[in-house]
């Protein structure tokens, strides 16, 4: 009996391993009365938490999936690399370099990019090199900065929010002051449809209170193990069954979409939790 159970467990792990070799393409439609008509049907691909992982040689599997979606642009929701990684940033760089030849890319930071930038000079220099090389490829970094996309006479605003490392604490989750986001990125321009790239989804209520229409997050890796009806099992803050694990959430007039991410970092396994290539289509309601 024990041997049979052991064999079944091994079989299930093998099935999960095979399933995880290729990301699942998910499609999200986001409707809003505030979206200008000219952006109706606007398609975006979200890349989050790659952590230097490669789907096939040179990430060819992932690149072909992105091409099949035919996005208008790509948004990075952080953690494309790993801080202090011995392989540096080559995997993330080569992927983004190839994609930048076809699509506009706007890069919001995750805690790994921020940690690498703030480390001792050896690593900080590595991060500056990574950013400089990608900026030469036309990729725009949004480190507490915004960009306005203009079509005809209407605008869409994308902001990348980089919160301090204390807000990524492992066990303690500090409160975020009401004016914190505004102090980092300025006031929310309500005449625009606002997209906020905010790597850590824990502070969704703060993002909504700020006035963001659509928040894009990652960081949680889908909860590592996903159970039916219960969702993700563990967050990076070591919280069991976190409220914000993956998928869609609503707060007043704001919508947050959390990617399950592409790679893994500390816990290098996924169960019931395929890597996700999230695609979003904006709809005028």
Short mmCIF file of C-alpha atoms in Angstrom, two decimals:
data_model
loop_
_atom_site.label_atom_id
_atom_site.label_comp_id
_atom_site.label_asym_id
_atom_site.label_seq_id
_atom_site.Cartn_x
_atom_site.Cartn_y
_atom_site.Cartn_z
CA UNK A 1 0.00 0.00 0.00
CA UNK A 2 2.82 2.41 0.90
CA UNK A 3 4.54 1.63 -2.40
CA UNK A 4 1.34 2.37 -4.32
CA UNK A 5 0.89 5.70 -2.54
CA UNK A 6 4.53 6.56 -3.18
CA UNK A 7 4.17 5.72 -6.87
CA UNK A 8 1.04 7.85 -7.14
CA UNK A 9 2.81 10.80 -5.54
CA UNK A 10 5.73 10.46 -7.93
CA UNK A 11 3.32 10.25 -10.88
CA UNK A 12 1.51 13.40 -9.76
CA UNK A 13 4.81 15.25 -9.34
CA UNK A 14 5.89 14.15 -12.82
CA UNK A 15 2.61 15.40 -14.30
CA UNK A 16 3.07 18.73 -12.53
CA UNK A 17 6.64 18.98 -13.80
CA UNK A 18 5.54 18.45 -17.39
CA UNK A 19 2.65 20.93 -17.06
CA UNK A 20 5.00 23.56 -15.70
CA UNK A 21 7.35 23.39 -18.68
CA UNK A 22 5.05 25.75 -20.58
CA UNK A 23 3.20 28.76 -19.15
CA UNK A 24 -0.57 28.90 -19.24
CA UNK A 25 -1.84 31.83 -21.30
CA UNK A 26 -4.68 33.45 -19.39
CA UNK A 27 -6.95 36.12 -20.83
CA UNK A 28 -8.50 38.87 -18.74
CA UNK A 29 -10.99 41.44 -20.01
CA UNK A 30 -11.14 44.66 -17.99
CA UNK A 31 -14.13 46.93 -18.64
CA UNK A 32 -14.39 50.55 -17.58
CA UNK A 33 -16.51 53.55 -18.39
CA UNK A 34 -13.40 55.64 -17.78
CA UNK A 35 -11.44 54.02 -20.58
CA UNK A 36 -11.28 56.27 -23.66
CA UNK A 37 -12.96 54.77 -26.69
CA UNK A 38 -9.72 54.98 -28.64
CA UNK A 39 -8.15 52.40 -26.27
CA UNK A 40 -11.04 49.93 -26.58
CA UNK A 41 -9.52 46.54 -27.45
CA UNK A 42 -6.02 47.54 -26.27
CA UNK A 43 -4.07 44.35 -25.50
CA UNK A 44 -1.25 43.92 -22.99
CA UNK A 45 0.99 41.07 -21.89
CA UNK A 46 2.14 40.99 -18.26
CA UNK A 47 5.54 39.52 -17.40
CA UNK A 48 6.09 38.92 -13.69
CA UNK A 49 8.48 36.96 -11.49
CA UNK A 50 10.56 35.33 -14.20
CA UNK A 51 13.51 35.09 -11.76
CA UNK A 52 15.91 34.29 -14.61
CA UNK A 53 13.96 31.16 -15.59
CA UNK A 54 13.98 29.99 -19.19
CA UNK A 55 11.16 28.15 -20.98
CA UNK A 56 13.15 26.31 -23.60
CA UNK A 57 16.51 27.41 -24.96
CA UNK A 58 16.66 31.19 -25.07
CA UNK A 59 13.08 31.32 -23.76
CA UNK A 60 11.85 30.41 -27.24
CA UNK A 61 8.68 28.81 -25.83
CA UNK A 62 7.73 32.00 -24.00
CA UNK A 63 8.58 34.27 -26.94
CA UNK A 64 6.39 32.25 -29.30
CA UNK A 65 3.51 32.41 -26.82
CA UNK A 66 3.82 36.19 -26.60
CA UNK A 67 3.87 36.49 -30.39
CA UNK A 68 0.70 34.41 -30.58
CA UNK A 69 -1.09 36.93 -28.35
CA UNK A 70 -0.09 39.91 -30.56
CA UNK A 71 -0.03 42.51 -27.76
CA UNK A 72 0.04 46.28 -28.22
CA UNK A 73 2.65 46.45 -25.48
CA UNK A 74 4.32 44.48 -22.69
CA UNK A 75 4.26 45.51 -19.03
CA UNK A 76 6.79 44.06 -16.61
CA UNK A 77 5.46 43.68 -13.07
CA UNK A 78 8.84 43.08 -11.43
CA UNK A 79 11.30 40.36 -10.40
CA UNK A 80 12.61 39.39 -13.81
CA UNK A 81 15.96 38.52 -12.21
CA UNK A 82 17.26 37.34 -8.84
CA UNK A 83 19.28 39.50 -6.50
CA UNK A 84 22.84 38.23 -5.99
CA UNK A 85 22.25 35.51 -8.58
CA UNK A 86 25.49 33.87 -9.81
CA UNK A 87 24.10 33.87 -13.36
CA UNK A 88 23.57 37.62 -13.12
CA UNK A 89 20.86 38.94 -15.42
CA UNK A 90 21.61 37.34 -18.80
CA UNK A 91 18.37 35.34 -19.10
CA UNK A 92 16.09 38.29 -18.35
CA UNK A 93 18.13 40.64 -20.50
CA UNK A 94 18.18 38.43 -23.58
CA UNK A 95 14.43 37.81 -23.37
CA UNK A 96 13.55 41.49 -23.00
CA UNK A 97 16.05 42.51 -25.67
CA UNK A 98 14.43 40.15 -28.18
CA UNK A 99 10.91 41.27 -27.26
CA UNK A 100 11.83 44.97 -27.47
CA UNK A 101 12.45 44.56 -31.21
CA UNK A 102 8.72 43.87 -31.65
CA UNK A 103 6.85 45.51 -28.76
CA UNK A 104 7.00 48.60 -26.54
CA UNK A 105 8.01 47.50 -23.04
CA UNK A 106 7.42 49.37 -19.78
CA UNK A 107 9.24 47.95 -16.77
CA UNK A 108 7.96 48.26 -13.18
CA UNK A 109 10.33 47.09 -10.45
CA UNK A 110 9.93 44.23 -8.01
CA UNK A 111 11.67 43.70 -4.70
CA UNK A 112 14.54 41.81 -6.37
CA UNK A 113 15.40 44.70 -8.71
CA UNK A 114 15.16 47.13 -5.81
CA UNK A 115 17.31 44.95 -3.55
CA UNK A 116 19.95 44.51 -6.25
CA UNK A 117 20.08 48.26 -6.83
CA UNK A 118 20.53 48.93 -3.11
CA UNK A 119 23.15 46.26 -2.42
CA UNK A 120 26.87 46.83 -2.07
CA UNK A 121 28.59 48.37 -5.07
CA UNK A 122 29.41 45.05 -6.71
CA UNK A 123 25.70 44.30 -7.16
CA UNK A 124 24.52 47.88 -7.59
CA UNK A 125 26.89 48.27 -10.54
CA UNK A 126 25.51 45.05 -12.00
CA UNK A 127 21.98 46.42 -11.79
CA UNK A 128 22.95 49.75 -13.38
CA UNK A 129 24.53 47.83 -16.24
CA UNK A 130 21.34 45.80 -16.69
CA UNK A 131 19.16 48.93 -16.76
CA UNK A 132 21.47 50.84 -19.09
CA UNK A 133 21.63 48.01 -21.59
CA UNK A 134 17.84 47.60 -21.63
CA UNK A 135 17.25 51.34 -21.93
CA UNK A 136 19.47 51.31 -25.02
CA UNK A 137 17.04 48.74 -26.43
CA UNK A 138 14.19 51.22 -25.92
CA UNK A 139 12.73 49.70 -22.74
CA UNK A 140 11.34 52.31 -20.35
CA UNK A 141 11.87 51.78 -16.62
CA UNK A 142 9.15 53.13 -14.35
CA UNK A 143 10.86 53.46 -10.97
CA UNK A 144 8.29 55.66 -9.23
CA UNK A 145 7.72 57.26 -12.60
CA UNK A 146 4.89 57.45 -15.10
CA UNK A 147 4.41 57.48 -18.85
CA UNK A 148 1.47 58.81 -20.84
CA UNK A 149 0.28 56.88 -23.89
CA UNK A 150 -1.52 59.15 -26.34
CA UNK A 151 -3.97 58.15 -29.05
CA UNK A 152 -5.62 60.99 -30.89
CA UNK A 153 -6.78 63.34 -28.13
CA UNK A 154 -7.05 60.75 -25.33
CA UNK A 155 -4.52 59.51 -22.79
CA UNK A 156 -3.74 56.39 -20.79
CA UNK A 157 -1.31 56.68 -17.89
CA UNK A 158 1.00 53.89 -16.69
CA UNK A 159 2.83 54.29 -13.37
CA UNK A 160 5.45 52.01 -11.85
CA UNK A 161 5.41 52.03 -8.04
CA UNK A 162 8.55 51.07 -6.10
CA UNK A 163 7.75 50.74 -2.39
CA UNK A 164 10.42 50.50 0.30
CA UNK A 165 11.80 47.13 1.40
CA UNK A 166 10.08 47.35 4.79
CA UNK A 167 6.80 46.70 3.00
CA UNK A 168 8.15 43.32 1.87
CA UNK A 169 8.86 42.16 5.44
CA UNK A 170 8.72 38.42 6.05
CA UNK A 171 6.39 38.14 9.00
CA UNK A 172 5.28 41.64 9.87
CA UNK A 173 3.18 43.58 7.36
CA UNK A 174 3.41 47.29 8.27
CA UNK A 175 0.59 49.71 7.54
CA UNK A 176 1.08 52.07 4.62
CA UNK A 177 0.35 55.77 5.33
CA UNK A 178 -2.53 57.27 3.35
CA UNK A 179 -0.27 59.76 1.55
CA UNK A 180 2.61 57.33 0.93
CA UNK A 181 1.94 56.58 -2.74
CA UNK A 182 1.24 60.21 -3.62
CA UNK A 183 4.55 61.21 -2.04
CA UNK A 184 6.36 58.71 -4.26
CA UNK A 185 4.68 59.21 -7.63
CA UNK A 186 2.60 62.40 -7.35
CA UNK A 187 -1.14 62.88 -7.48
CA UNK A 188 -3.38 60.56 -9.45
CA UNK A 189 -4.59 62.29 -12.59
CA UNK A 190 -8.23 61.29 -12.72
CA UNK A 191 -8.72 62.73 -16.19
CA UNK A 192 -6.68 59.73 -17.43
CA UNK A 193 -7.35 56.02 -17.19
CA UNK A 194 -4.66 54.96 -14.69
CA UNK A 195 -2.71 51.71 -14.67
CA UNK A 196 -0.49 51.13 -11.64
CA UNK A 197 2.25 48.49 -11.70
CA UNK A 198 2.62 47.55 -8.03
CA UNK A 199 4.59 44.36 -7.48
CA UNK A 200 3.29 43.61 -3.97
CA UNK A 201 -0.50 43.04 -3.95
CA UNK A 202 -0.85 43.21 -0.14
CA UNK A 203 -1.55 46.95 -0.27
CA UNK A 204 -4.44 46.78 -2.74
CA UNK A 205 -6.66 49.00 -0.61
CA UNK A 206 -3.99 51.71 -0.65
CA UNK A 207 -3.61 51.43 -4.42
CA UNK A 208 -7.37 51.73 -4.84
CA UNK A 209 -7.60 54.68 -2.45
CA UNK A 210 -4.89 56.41 -4.47
CA UNK A 211 -7.25 56.32 -7.45
CA UNK A 212 -5.77 53.66 -9.74
CA UNK A 213 -8.24 52.11 -12.17
CA UNK A 214 -6.21 48.96 -12.83
CA UNK A 215 -3.46 47.54 -10.63
CA UNK A 216 -1.05 44.90 -11.92
CA UNK A 217 0.83 42.80 -9.36
CA UNK A 218 2.79 39.59 -8.88
CA UNK A 219 5.20 38.63 -6.08
CA UNK A 220 3.09 35.85 -4.51
CA UNK A 221 3.85 33.22 -7.19
CA UNK A 222 0.25 32.07 -6.99
CA UNK A 223 0.80 30.83 -3.44
CA UNK A 224 3.26 28.08 -4.54
CA UNK A 225 0.69 25.30 -3.94
CA UNK A 226 -2.88 25.96 -5.09
CA UNK A 227 -5.71 23.95 -3.60
CA UNK A 228 -9.27 23.71 -4.99
CA UNK A 229 -11.63 26.27 -3.41
CA UNK A 230 -8.86 27.47 -1.05
CA UNK A 231 -6.44 29.07 -3.50
CA UNK A 232 -2.76 29.75 -2.88
CA UNK A 233 -1.28 28.17 0.22
CA UNK A 234 1.71 30.36 1.12
CA UNK A 235 2.81 33.97 0.54
CA UNK A 236 6.37 35.38 0.56
CA UNK A 237 5.48 36.91 3.94
CA UNK A 238 4.96 33.34 5.21
CA UNK A 239 1.22 33.84 5.54
CA UNK A 240 -0.93 30.80 4.92
CA UNK A 241 -3.74 31.20 2.39
CA UNK A 242 -3.11 34.90 1.66
CA UNK A 243 -6.13 36.97 0.65
CA UNK A 244 -4.40 38.29 -2.48
CA UNK A 245 -2.83 35.27 -4.16
CA UNK A 246 -3.69 35.29 -7.87
CA UNK A 247 -6.36 36.43 -10.28
CA UNK A 248 -8.86 39.28 -10.06
CA UNK A 249 -9.86 41.43 -7.10
CA UNK A 250 -12.08 44.50 -6.76
CA UNK A 251 -12.08 47.43 -4.36
CA UNK A 252 -14.57 50.25 -5.02
CA UNK A 253 -13.91 51.28 -8.63
CA UNK A 254 -10.48 49.64 -8.85
CA UNK A 255 -9.52 46.25 -10.27
CA UNK A 256 -6.35 44.36 -9.37
CA UNK A 257 -4.97 41.51 -11.45
CA UNK A 258 -2.28 39.35 -9.85
CA UNK A 259 -0.11 37.18 -12.07
CA UNK A 260 0.90 33.76 -10.75
CA UNK A 261 4.28 34.56 -12.25
CA UNK A 262 6.60 32.67 -14.54
CA UNK A 263 9.55 31.45 -12.47
CA UNK A 264 10.32 30.62 -8.87
CA UNK A 265 12.82 31.75 -6.29
CA UNK A 266 13.12 30.43 -2.73
CA UNK A 267 10.70 27.50 -3.00
CA UNK A 268 11.43 26.05 -6.42
CA UNK A 269 8.27 24.05 -7.05
CA UNK A 270 4.67 24.58 -8.11
CA UNK A 271 1.75 22.28 -7.42
CA UNK A 272 -1.63 22.93 -9.02
CA UNK A 273 -0.15 26.26 -10.03
CA UNK A 274 1.14 26.52 -13.59
CA UNK A 275 3.36 29.43 -14.58
CA UNK A 276 1.17 32.18 -16.02
CA UNK A 277 1.49 34.43 -19.04
CA UNK A 278 -1.26 36.92 -18.31
CA UNK A 279 -2.87 38.82 -21.17
CA UNK A 280 -5.27 41.73 -20.66
CA UNK A 281 -7.69 43.36 -23.05
CA UNK A 282 -9.08 46.74 -22.07
CA UNK A 283 -12.73 47.32 -22.95
CA UNK A 284 -14.77 50.48 -23.05
CA UNK A 285 -17.87 49.78 -20.95
#
